[in-house]
GROMACS .gro file of C-alpha atoms in nm:
model
  466
    1MET     CA    1   3.552   7.859  10.124
    2GLN     CA    2   3.535   8.128  10.390
    3THR     CA    3   3.849   7.987  10.547
    4THR     CA    4   4.031   8.007  10.213
    5TRP     CA    5   3.909   8.365  10.164
    6ALA     CA    6   4.024   8.462  10.514
    7LYS     CA    7   4.367   8.312  10.454
    8SER     CA    8   4.392   8.494  10.121
    9LYS     CA    9   4.297   8.823  10.286
   10ALA     CA   10   4.549   8.771  10.567
   11ARG     CA   11   4.819   8.685  10.312
   12SER     CA   12   4.729   8.997  10.113
   13GLY     CA   13   4.748   9.216  10.425
   14LYS     CA   14   5.082   9.061  10.515
   15TRP     CA   15   5.229   9.139  10.175
   16ARG     CA   16   5.084   9.491  10.188
   17THR     CA   17   5.254   9.546  10.523
   18ARG     CA   18   5.581   9.419  10.379
   19ALA     CA   19   5.550   9.647  10.080
   20GLU     CA   20   5.479   9.946  10.303
   21SER     CA   21   5.786   9.856  10.507
   22VAL     CA   22   6.004   9.868  10.198
   23VAL     CA   23   5.849  10.196  10.081
   24SER     CA   24   5.908  10.358  10.419
   25LEU     CA   25   6.262  10.230  10.457
   26THR     CA   26   6.374  10.323  10.107
   27ARG     CA   27   6.190  10.652  10.067
   28ARG     CA   28   6.302  10.823  10.389
   29PRO     CA   29   6.670  10.859  10.281
   30LEU     CA   30   6.549  11.025   9.961
   31ILE     CA   31   6.343  11.275  10.159
   32PHE     CA   32   6.632  11.349  10.394
   33ASN     CA   33   6.876  11.400  10.108
   34CYS     CA   34   6.634  11.646   9.945
   35LEU     CA   35   6.614  11.825  10.278
   36VAL     CA   36   6.993  11.848  10.299
   37VAL     CA   37   7.007  11.991   9.947
   38PHE     CA   38   6.742  12.247  10.040
   39PHE     CA   39   6.939  12.356  10.346
   40ALA     CA   40   7.261  12.391  10.148
   41LEU     CA   41   7.091  12.595   9.876
   42TYR     CA   42   6.897  12.806  10.124
   43TYR     CA   43   7.196  12.906  10.334
   44TYR     CA   44   7.483  12.905  10.083
   45ARG     CA   45   7.285  13.046   9.786
   46PRO     CA   46   7.512  12.948   9.494
   47GLU     CA   47   7.292  13.155   9.261
   48ASP     CA   48   7.444  13.469   9.410
   49LEU     CA   49   7.780  13.363   9.267
   50ILE     CA   50   7.659  13.193   8.949
   51ARG     CA   51   7.384  13.417   8.813
   52ALA     CA   52   7.259  13.157   8.567
   53LEU     CA   53   7.141  12.944   8.858
   54ALA     CA   54   6.903  13.220   8.968
   55TYR     CA   55   6.665  13.120   8.687
   56ILE     CA   56   6.629  12.772   8.837
   57PRO     CA   57   6.447  12.765   9.176
   58MET     CA   58   6.660  12.477   9.301
   59ALA     CA   59   6.578  12.532   9.670
   60LYS     CA   60   6.204  12.526   9.601
   61ILE     CA   61   6.241  12.219   9.381
   62SER     CA   62   6.438  12.021   9.642
   63GLY     CA   63   6.206  12.127   9.924
   64GLY     CA   64   5.900  12.048   9.714
   65LEU     CA   65   6.032  11.704   9.623
   66ALA     CA   66   6.097  11.627   9.988
   67PHE     CA   67   5.746  11.738  10.089
   68VAL     CA   68   5.576  11.544   9.807
   69ALA     CA   69   5.775  11.232   9.896
   70LEU     CA   70   5.675  11.271  10.261
   71LEU     CA   71   5.307  11.305  10.168
   72ALA     CA   72   5.335  11.000   9.941
   73SER     CA   73   5.479  10.797  10.228
   74MET     CA   74   5.207  10.917  10.464
   75LEU     CA   75   4.939  10.814  10.216
   76GLY     CA   76   5.117  10.488  10.139
   77GLY     CA   77   5.087  10.343  10.487
   78GLY     CA   78   5.256  10.331  10.825
   79LYS     CA   79   5.197  10.533  11.138
   80PHE     CA   80   5.280  10.903  11.131
   81LYS     CA   81   5.258  11.119  11.436
   82VAL     CA   82   5.285  11.489  11.362
   83PRO     CA   83   5.448  11.676  11.655
   84ALA     CA   84   5.229  11.918  11.852
   85ALA     CA   85   5.443  12.218  11.760
   86VAL     CA   86   5.405  12.142  11.388
   87LYS     CA   87   5.028  12.101  11.424
   88ILE     CA   88   5.016  12.447  11.581
   89LEU     CA   89   5.216  12.590  11.292
   90TRP     CA   90   4.966  12.440  11.047
   91LEU     CA   91   4.684  12.602  11.244
   92LEU     CA   92   4.873  12.931  11.223
   93LEU     CA   93   4.898  12.885  10.846
   94VAL     CA   94   4.522  12.825  10.830
   95GLN     CA   95   4.459  13.141  11.035
   96MET     CA   96   4.678  13.346  10.801
   97THR     CA   97   4.502  13.197  10.497
   98LEU     CA   98   4.165  13.303  10.636
   99CYS     CA   99   4.298  13.658  10.665
  100ILE     CA  100   4.383  13.687  10.295
  101PRO     CA  101   4.033  13.768  10.155
  102LEU     CA  102   3.987  14.046  10.414
  103ALA     CA  103   4.336  14.192  10.376
  104MET     CA  104   4.405  14.549  10.272
  105TRP     CA  105   4.611  14.405   9.987
  106PRO     CA  106   4.499  14.045   9.916
  107GLY     CA  107   4.772  13.987   9.657
  108GLY     CA  108   5.047  14.093   9.897
  109ALA     CA  109   4.892  13.888  10.176
  110PHE     CA  110   4.879  13.578   9.954
  111HIS     CA  111   5.246  13.626   9.864
  112THR     CA  112   5.344  13.668  10.231
  113VAL     CA  113   5.157  13.357  10.344
  114PHE     CA  114   5.244  13.111  10.069
  115ASP     CA  115   5.578  13.236   9.942
  116LYS     CA  116   5.726  13.310  10.285
  117PHE     CA  117   5.557  13.167  10.592
  118ALA     CA  118   5.430  12.841  10.438
  119LYS     CA  119   5.788  12.741  10.355
  120GLY     CA  120   5.880  12.756  10.722
  121VAL     CA  121   5.587  12.531  10.816
  122VAL     CA  122   5.673  12.275  10.547
  123VAL     CA  123   6.043  12.266  10.636
  124ALA     CA  124   5.967  12.242  11.010
  125MET     CA  125   5.744  11.943  10.936
  126LEU     CA  126   6.010  11.781  10.718
  127ILE     CA  127   6.278  11.825  10.985
  128SER     CA  128   6.056  11.691  11.261
  129MET     CA  129   5.938  11.384  11.069
  130VAL     CA  130   6.238  11.287  10.855
  131VAL     CA  131   6.541  11.336  11.082
  132VAL     CA  132   6.577  11.016  11.287
  133SER     CA  133   6.931  11.025  11.422
  134LEU     CA  134   7.169  11.269  11.585
  135ARG     CA  135   7.406  11.225  11.291
  136GLU     CA  136   7.140  11.351  11.050
  137LEU     CA  137   7.048  11.641  11.275
  138ARG     CA  138   7.416  11.732  11.310
  139LYS     CA  139   7.442  11.759  10.932
  140LEU     CA  140   7.162  12.018  10.913
  141LEU     CA  141   7.296  12.214  11.209
  142TRP     CA  142   7.644  12.213  11.056
  143ILE     CA  143   7.514  12.359  10.730
  144GLN     CA  144   7.339  12.640  10.914
  145ALA     CA  145   7.623  12.730  11.150
  146SER     CA  146   7.900  12.705  10.891
  147ALA     CA  147   7.707  12.906  10.630
  148VAL     CA  148   7.632  13.192  10.870
  149ALA     CA  149   7.995  13.200  10.988
  150LEU     CA  150   8.131  13.202  10.632
  151VAL     CA  151   7.888  13.468  10.511
  152THR     CA  152   7.986  13.686  10.806
  153LEU     CA  153   8.356  13.632  10.737
  154PHE     CA  154   8.332  13.723  10.369
  155SER     CA  155   8.101  14.015  10.440
  156ILE     CA  156   8.364  14.162  10.671
  157ALA     CA  157   8.654  14.079  10.439
  158LEU     CA  158   8.483  14.232  10.135
  159HIS     CA  159   8.371  14.541  10.332
  160SER     CA  160   8.004  14.485  10.262
  161TYR     CA  161   7.884  14.802  10.436
  162GLY     CA  162   7.578  15.008  10.352
  163LYS     CA  163   7.554  15.383  10.323
  164ASP     CA  164   7.490  15.406  10.696
  165GLY     CA  165   7.816  15.222  10.772
  166ARG     CA  166   7.642  14.903  10.893
  167LEU     CA  167   7.764  14.560  10.789
  168SER     CA  168   7.533  14.378  10.546
  169GLY     CA  169   7.552  14.020  10.424
  170ILE     CA  170   7.706  13.956  10.083
  171GLN     CA  171   7.403  13.744   9.996
  172GLU     CA  172   7.083  13.881   9.845
  173SER     CA  173   6.833  13.706  10.067
  174ILE     CA  174   6.805  13.609  10.434
  175LEU     CA  175   7.142  13.750  10.543
  176SER     CA  176   7.152  14.068  10.337
  177ASN     CA  177   6.980  14.300  10.584
  178PRO     CA  178   7.198  14.402  10.885
  179ASN     CA  179   6.925  14.316  11.137
  180ASP     CA  180   6.853  13.978  10.977
  181LEU     CA  181   7.224  13.902  10.958
  182ALA     CA  182   7.271  13.991  11.326
  183ILE     CA  183   6.984  13.779  11.457
  184ASN     CA  184   7.086  13.485  11.237
  185ILE     CA  185   7.436  13.513  11.380
  186ALA     CA  186   7.294  13.518  11.732
  187ILE     CA  187   7.079  13.206  11.675
  188SER     CA  188   7.367  13.018  11.510
  189PHE     CA  189   7.627  13.127  11.767
  190PRO     CA  190   7.541  12.856  12.026
  191LEU     CA  191   7.537  12.592  11.751
  192ALA     CA  192   7.889  12.693  11.645
  193LEU     CA  193   7.995  12.688  12.011
  194ALA     CA  194   7.855  12.336  12.051
  195PHE     CA  195   8.051  12.220  11.745
  196MET     CA  196   8.367  12.380  11.883
  197LEU     CA  197   8.331  12.215  12.222
  198HIS     CA  198   8.276  11.875  12.059
  199SER     CA  199   8.564  11.910  11.812
  200ARG     CA  200   8.936  11.860  11.852
  201GLY     CA  201   9.253  11.997  11.701
  202PHE     CA  202   9.225  12.194  11.379
  203LYS     CA  203   8.844  12.177  11.367
  204LYS     CA  204   8.822  12.326  11.715
  205ALA     CA  205   9.047  12.614  11.606
  206LEU     CA  206   8.832  12.676  11.296
  207TRP     CA  207   8.513  12.690  11.499
  208ALA     CA  208   8.680  12.920  11.751
  209LEU     CA  209   8.775  13.153  11.465
  210GLY     CA  210   8.419  13.135  11.337
  211LEU     CA  211   8.282  13.231  11.678
  212ALA     CA  212   8.512  13.533  11.694
  213VAL     CA  213   8.409  13.643  11.346
  214MET     CA  214   8.039  13.603  11.431
  215ALA     CA  215   8.072  13.811  11.747
  216VAL     CA  216   8.254  14.086  11.556
  217GLY     CA  217   7.990  14.065  11.285
  218VAL     CA  218   7.706  14.142  11.527
  219VAL     CA  219   7.892  14.451  11.646
  220LEU     CA  220   7.961  14.569  11.291
  221THR     CA  221   7.595  14.534  11.192
  222GLN     CA  222   7.517  14.785  11.469
  223SER     CA  223   7.193  14.595  11.519
  224ARG     CA  224   7.045  14.657  11.861
  225SER     CA  225   6.811  14.357  11.838
  226GLY     CA  226   7.098  14.130  11.734
  227LEU     CA  227   7.319  14.260  12.013
  228LEU     CA  228   7.055  14.198  12.279
  229ALA     CA  229   6.992  13.847  12.145
  230LEU     CA  230   7.365  13.769  12.142
  231ILE     CA  231   7.415  13.896  12.496
  232ILE     CA  232   7.130  13.680  12.624
  233ILE     CA  233   7.266  13.379  12.436
  234ILE     CA  234   7.621  13.429  12.566
  235VAL     CA  235   7.492  13.448  12.924
  236ILE     CA  236   7.300  13.122  12.876
  237CYS     CA  237   7.597  12.952  12.711
  238VAL     CA  238   7.832  13.056  12.992
  239TRP     CA  239   7.588  12.915  13.245
  240GLU     CA  240   7.513  12.591  13.057
  241TYR     CA  241   7.855  12.512  12.910
  242GLY     CA  242   8.083  12.687  13.155
  243ILE     CA  243   7.932  12.680  13.502
  244LYS     CA  244   7.695  12.379  13.489
  245GLY     CA  245   7.918  12.195  13.243
  246LYS     CA  246   8.226  12.270  13.456
  247ARG     CA  247   8.425  12.409  13.162
  248ARG     CA  248   8.628  12.682  13.325
  249GLN     CA  249   8.795  12.775  12.999
  250VAL     CA  250   8.459  12.879  12.857
  251VAL     CA  251   8.399  13.119  13.144
  252VAL     CA  252   8.750  13.264  13.129
  253VAL     CA  253   8.760  13.304  12.750
  254THR     CA  254   8.412  13.456  12.744
  255ALA     CA  255   8.498  13.704  13.018
  256VAL     CA  256   8.814  13.815  12.840
  257ALA     CA  257   8.638  13.836  12.503
  258LEU     CA  258   8.354  14.041  12.649
  259VAL     CA  259   8.589  14.288  12.813
  260VAL     CA  260   8.796  14.331  12.496
  261GLY     CA  261   8.489  14.342  12.275
  262MET     CA  262   8.311  14.600  12.488
  263CYS     CA  263   8.619  14.819  12.499
  264ILE     CA  264   8.648  14.811  12.119
  265ALA     CA  265   8.278  14.855  12.054
  266LEU     CA  266   8.223  15.132  12.306
  267SER     CA  267   8.530  15.319  12.184
  268SER     CA  268   8.305  15.435  11.899
  269ALA     CA  269   8.084  15.719  12.021
  270HIS     CA  270   7.830  15.647  11.749
  271TYR     CA  271   7.792  15.280  11.838
  272ARG     CA  272   7.786  15.359  12.209
  273ALA     CA  273   7.502  15.602  12.147
  274ARG     CA  274   7.307  15.338  11.953
  275VAL     CA  275   7.342  15.092  12.240
  276GLU     CA  276   7.239  15.353  12.497
  277SER     CA  277   6.935  15.441  12.289
  278ILE     CA  278   6.794  15.094  12.358
  279PHE     CA  279   6.736  15.192  12.719
  280LYS     CA  280   6.734  15.573  12.718
  281GLY     CA  281   6.569  15.643  12.385
  282ASP     CA  282   6.676  15.983  12.253
  283VAL     CA  283   7.043  16.031  12.348
  284GLU     CA  284   7.323  16.251  12.224
  285GLY     CA  285   7.563  16.105  11.972
  286ILE     CA  286   7.316  15.967  11.722
  287SER     CA  287   7.226  16.142  11.403
  288ALA     CA  288   6.905  16.332  11.344
  289GLY     CA  289   6.794  16.057  11.108
  290GLU     CA  290   6.846  15.787  11.373
  291ARG     CA  291   6.677  16.004  11.633
  292GLY     CA  292   6.380  16.029  11.402
  293SER     CA  293   6.400  15.655  11.344
  294LEU     CA  294   6.374  15.586  11.716
  295GLU     CA  295   6.070  15.808  11.749
  296ALA     CA  296   5.918  15.649  11.440
  297ARG     CA  297   5.970  15.302  11.587
  298ARG     CA  298   5.785  15.403  11.904
  299GLU     CA  299   5.497  15.531  11.696
  300LEU     CA  300   5.496  15.216  11.483
  301LEU     CA  301   5.489  14.999  11.794
  302LYS     CA  302   5.194  15.195  11.934
  303LYS     CA  303   5.017  15.184  11.599
  304SER     CA  304   5.065  14.807  11.565
  305VAL     CA  305   4.909  14.757  11.908
  306MET     CA  306   4.613  14.978  11.817
  307VAL     CA  307   4.564  14.799  11.485
  308ALA     CA  308   4.568  14.464  11.665
  309LEU     CA  309   4.304  14.587  11.910
  310THR     CA  310   4.081  14.733  11.639
  311HIS     CA  311   4.120  14.427  11.411
  312PRO     CA  312   4.145  14.149  11.671
  313VAL     CA  313   4.030  13.849  11.465
  314PHE     CA  314   4.178  13.875  11.114
  315GLY     CA  315   4.401  14.183  11.132
  316VAL     CA  316   4.474  14.392  10.824
  317GLY     CA  317   4.628  14.103  10.632
  318PRO     CA  318   4.967  13.925  10.645
  319GLY     CA  319   5.239  14.160  10.523
  320CYS     CA  320   4.997  14.454  10.502
  321PHE     CA  321   5.095  14.656  10.809
  322ILE     CA  322   5.325  14.862  10.586
  323LEU     CA  323   5.008  15.002  10.423
  324VAL     CA  324   4.846  15.118  10.745
  325ASP     CA  325   5.014  15.460  10.750
  326GLN     CA  326   5.133  15.443  10.387
  327GLY     CA  327   5.490  15.468  10.513
  328TRP     CA  328   5.599  15.119  10.402
  329HIS     CA  329   5.753  15.048  10.742
  330VAL     CA  330   5.727  14.729  10.945
  331ALA     CA  331   5.649  14.741  11.316
  332HIS     CA  332   5.997  14.621  11.422
  333ASN     CA  333   5.827  14.387  11.668
  334ALA     CA  334   5.734  14.036  11.558
  335TYR     CA  335   5.461  13.996  11.820
  336THR     CA  336   5.264  14.316  11.772
  337GLU     CA  337   5.304  14.302  11.394
  338LEU     CA  338   5.175  13.944  11.378
  339ALA     CA  339   4.873  14.040  11.590
  340ALA     CA  340   4.808  14.348  11.375
  341GLU     CA  341   4.834  14.162  11.045
  342SER     CA  342   4.679  13.822  11.122
  343GLY     CA  343   4.481  13.885  11.438
  344ILE     CA  344   4.532  13.802  11.802
  345PRO     CA  345   4.462  13.429  11.738
  346ALA     CA  346   4.772  13.423  11.517
  347LEU     CA  347   4.983  13.572  11.795
  348LEU     CA  348   4.851  13.315  12.042
  349LEU     CA  349   4.928  13.029  11.801
  350PHE     CA  350   5.279  13.165  11.741
  351LEU     CA  351   5.345  13.180  12.116
  352MET     CA  352   5.198  12.830  12.158
  353ALA     CA  353   5.435  12.695  11.892
  354MET     CA  354   5.731  12.853  12.070
  355GLY     CA  355   5.601  12.719  12.400
  356ALA     CA  356   5.579  12.370  12.248
  357ALA     CA  357   5.944  12.402  12.142
  358PHE     CA  358   6.044  12.488  12.500
  359LYS     CA  359   5.837  12.191  12.620
  360ASN     CA  360   6.040  11.975  12.382
  361ILE     CA  361   6.360  12.109  12.538
  362THR     CA  362   6.228  12.016  12.883
  363GLN     CA  363   6.161  11.659  12.765
  364LEU     CA  364   6.508  11.638  12.616
  365ARG     CA  365   6.668  11.742  12.944
  366LYS     CA  366   6.493  11.454  13.120
  367SER     CA  367   6.605  11.189  12.869
  368ASN     CA  368   6.883  10.934  12.897
  369HIS     CA  369   7.034  11.078  12.580
  370TYR     CA  370   7.083  11.413  12.754
  371ARG     CA  371   7.243  11.240  13.052
  372ASP     CA  372   7.465  10.996  12.865
  373ASP     CA  373   7.549  11.156  12.528
  374PRO     CA  374   7.770  11.468  12.554
  375GLU     CA  375   7.701  11.577  12.195
  376PHE     CA  376   7.325  11.543  12.243
  377THR     CA  377   7.357  11.755  12.557
  378LEU     CA  378   7.553  12.026  12.375
  379PHE     CA  379   7.296  12.060  12.095
  380THR     CA  380   7.004  12.061  12.341
  381GLN     CA  381   7.161  12.348  12.530
  382ALA     CA  382   7.242  12.529  12.204
  383LEU     CA  383   6.884  12.510  12.079
  384TRP     CA  384   6.752  12.635  12.413
  385ALA     CA  385   6.989  12.932  12.402
  386GLY     CA  386   6.894  13.003  12.040
  387LEU     CA  387   6.522  13.001  12.118
  388VAL     CA  388   6.560  13.242  12.409
  389GLY     CA  389   6.782  13.468  12.199
  390TYR     CA  390   6.535  13.468  11.912
  391LEU     CA  391   6.238  13.557  12.134
  392THR     CA  392   6.442  13.843  12.279
  393GLY     CA  393   6.557  13.980  11.945
  394SER     CA  394   6.206  13.954  11.799
  395CYS     CA  395   6.092  14.224  12.038
  396PHE     CA  396   6.289  14.467  11.820
  397ALA     CA  397   6.265  14.309  11.472
  398SER     CA  398   5.992  14.178  11.242
  399THR     CA  399   6.097  13.816  11.194
  400GLU     CA  400   5.766  13.629  11.203
  401TYR     CA  401   5.772  13.538  10.832
  402ASN     CA  402   6.136  13.430  10.817
  403LEU     CA  403   6.216  13.061  10.808
  404TYR     CA  404   6.491  13.028  11.069
  405PRO     CA  405   6.273  13.036  11.386
  406TYR     CA  406   6.065  12.751  11.247
  407PHE     CA  407   6.380  12.557  11.166
  408VAL     CA  408   6.464  12.568  11.538
  409ILE     CA  409   6.115  12.440  11.625
  410GLY     CA  410   6.167  12.154  11.381
  411TYR     CA  411   6.506  12.075  11.537
  412THR     CA  412   6.353  12.036  11.884
  413CYS     CA  413   6.075  11.812  11.750
  414ALA     CA  414   6.331  11.593  11.571
  415MET     CA  415   6.535  11.552  11.888
  416VAL     CA  416   6.224  11.447  12.082
  417ARG     CA  417   6.149  11.191  11.812
  418ILE     CA  418   6.505  11.059  11.840
  419ILE     CA  419   6.476  10.994  12.214
  420ARG     CA  420   6.127  10.847  12.190
  421ALA     CA  421   6.137  10.603  11.902
  422PRO     CA  422   6.464  10.515  11.732
  423LEU     CA  423   6.394  10.407  11.375
  424PRO     CA  424   6.539  10.150  11.139
  425ALA     CA  425   6.883  10.267  11.036
  426ARG     CA  426   7.190  10.147  10.852
  427VAL     CA  427   7.377   9.942  11.111
  428GLU     CA  428   7.754   9.973  11.110
  429SER     CA  429   7.864   9.627  11.217
  430GLU     CA  430   8.231   9.545  11.210
  431LYS     CA  431   8.205   9.205  11.042
  432GLY     CA  432   7.976   9.026  10.801
  433LYS     CA  433   7.755   9.325  10.719
  434GLU     CA  434   7.510   9.277  10.433
  435LYS     CA  435   7.372   9.596  10.282
  436VAL     CA  436   7.059   9.661  10.086
  437LYS     CA  437   7.001  10.001   9.927
  438GLY     CA  438   6.806  10.216  10.172
  439PHE     CA  439   6.851   9.986  10.474
  440ALA     CA  440   7.069   9.709  10.613
  441VAL     CA  441   7.004   9.340  10.644
  442GLY     CA  442   7.147   9.190  10.957
  443ARG     CA  443   7.140   9.360  11.296
  444LEU     CA  444   6.839   9.586  11.260
  445SER     CA  445   6.653   9.758  11.537
  446PHE     CA  446   6.293   9.851  11.461
  447ALA     CA  447   6.139  10.113  11.689
  448GLY     CA  448   6.355   9.982  11.968
  449ARG     CA  449   6.270   9.617  11.894
  450PRO     CA  450   6.459   9.351  11.699
  451VAL     CA  451   6.375   9.287  11.336
  452SER     CA  452   6.420   8.954  11.167
  453ARG     CA  453   6.706   8.901  10.925
  454ASN     CA  454   6.462   8.930  10.639
  455ALA     CA  455   6.401   9.306  10.640
  456LEU     CA  456   6.069   9.255  10.465
  457THR     CA  457   5.921   9.089  10.772
  458PRO     CA  458   5.942   9.320  11.073
  459THR     CA  459   5.833   9.190  11.408
  460THR     CA  460   5.614   9.495  11.460
  461LYS     CA  461   5.281   9.540  11.285
  462SER     CA  462   5.330   9.900  11.169
  463VAL     CA  463   5.605  10.113  11.030
  464PRO     CA  464   5.633  10.430  11.243
  465TRP     CA  465   5.943  10.556  11.062
  466THR     CA  466   5.862  10.914  11.153
   0.00000   0.00000   0.00000
């Protein structure tokens, strides 16, 4: 009787494993498609053109569906290894949540944590655990780079300038502010360059045009943080793509573009004065208002440091630094503002997450994919340049609650997952291919190992599809 019971239990476990295999294989494409929809809605924002769509939170719905589906798959079985960088981001979210009850404005702190920062953590987790191939990653990167380039192009064409003469994005969200537009351009610039270098013919020309528009856009925003980030990124790209990659045309074109661009930009006394003020502070050629702004930024930086030192554990509350001096101004420094609002532990966790992303880049550089796949190499170098540029620009802008830096962290985690454990995928065989919705029957590879022709019976015991 015991033998019969044991056989029945083994048979039950076998069928449960098969069922979990099907759930994992069929559910992951759904999650990824929801993620793609979220990216498209987040960056392209169709509701800005069709006002009726603004009443439907489509981006939140698609992102929420993807996250719920991911949680359902995690609870349904299979092995799931959350990347270290994402774990740190969750700890940062916990730290910010603990700061809410003690915040100067609990309602504002709650809104900042759960309506802004939490989205970045969720999306970073989705990217890191759902993207399983370079083709899928390329799709997300393409949406980001193309959207930023197009928004910049139309912003210039439609003369979207503010009262101060600075270029603003035509959108009403992440790219509307000149500083946010500039730093988004800087982060996306190496991605667009990678697409250009990997393209041919007409596509290469389009990406080249996009790169030129993006560079002009940073200048027209007159954003000092964006300019510094772009300069750092261009230097890295010239070194990685031009010198190390032995692409002489990149070095030559960049040198010519920089000379022409600097001549045009510095021909404006006002813009030249703004650039000089980065290093010299109060200089001639800037208005009294800007002069006061520079002095105010110094005072805000000092005040954010003092607030962080006097409130070292929980800060004054996420998003509440604007209430410290009742001036409704941010600190214009992501690091000191994060420490002032959520405590020094939050700053340390933020730096640890960024450090984990750089560690991911180091692992990618040592992989066979980096050595053998030119496209993989280009995107690895682009993400490294984007990370360095972001960390530089964040010294002069409050960007800690925006989503795009956490997207980059998710990208690096996804690439590490790709080189470590390839997952079951739709196999494109030339002849005799049999398809099943969600996966292919035939030549399947399962975590680097063969899978039997019956997709319901994998040769491995678990389903580590993330």
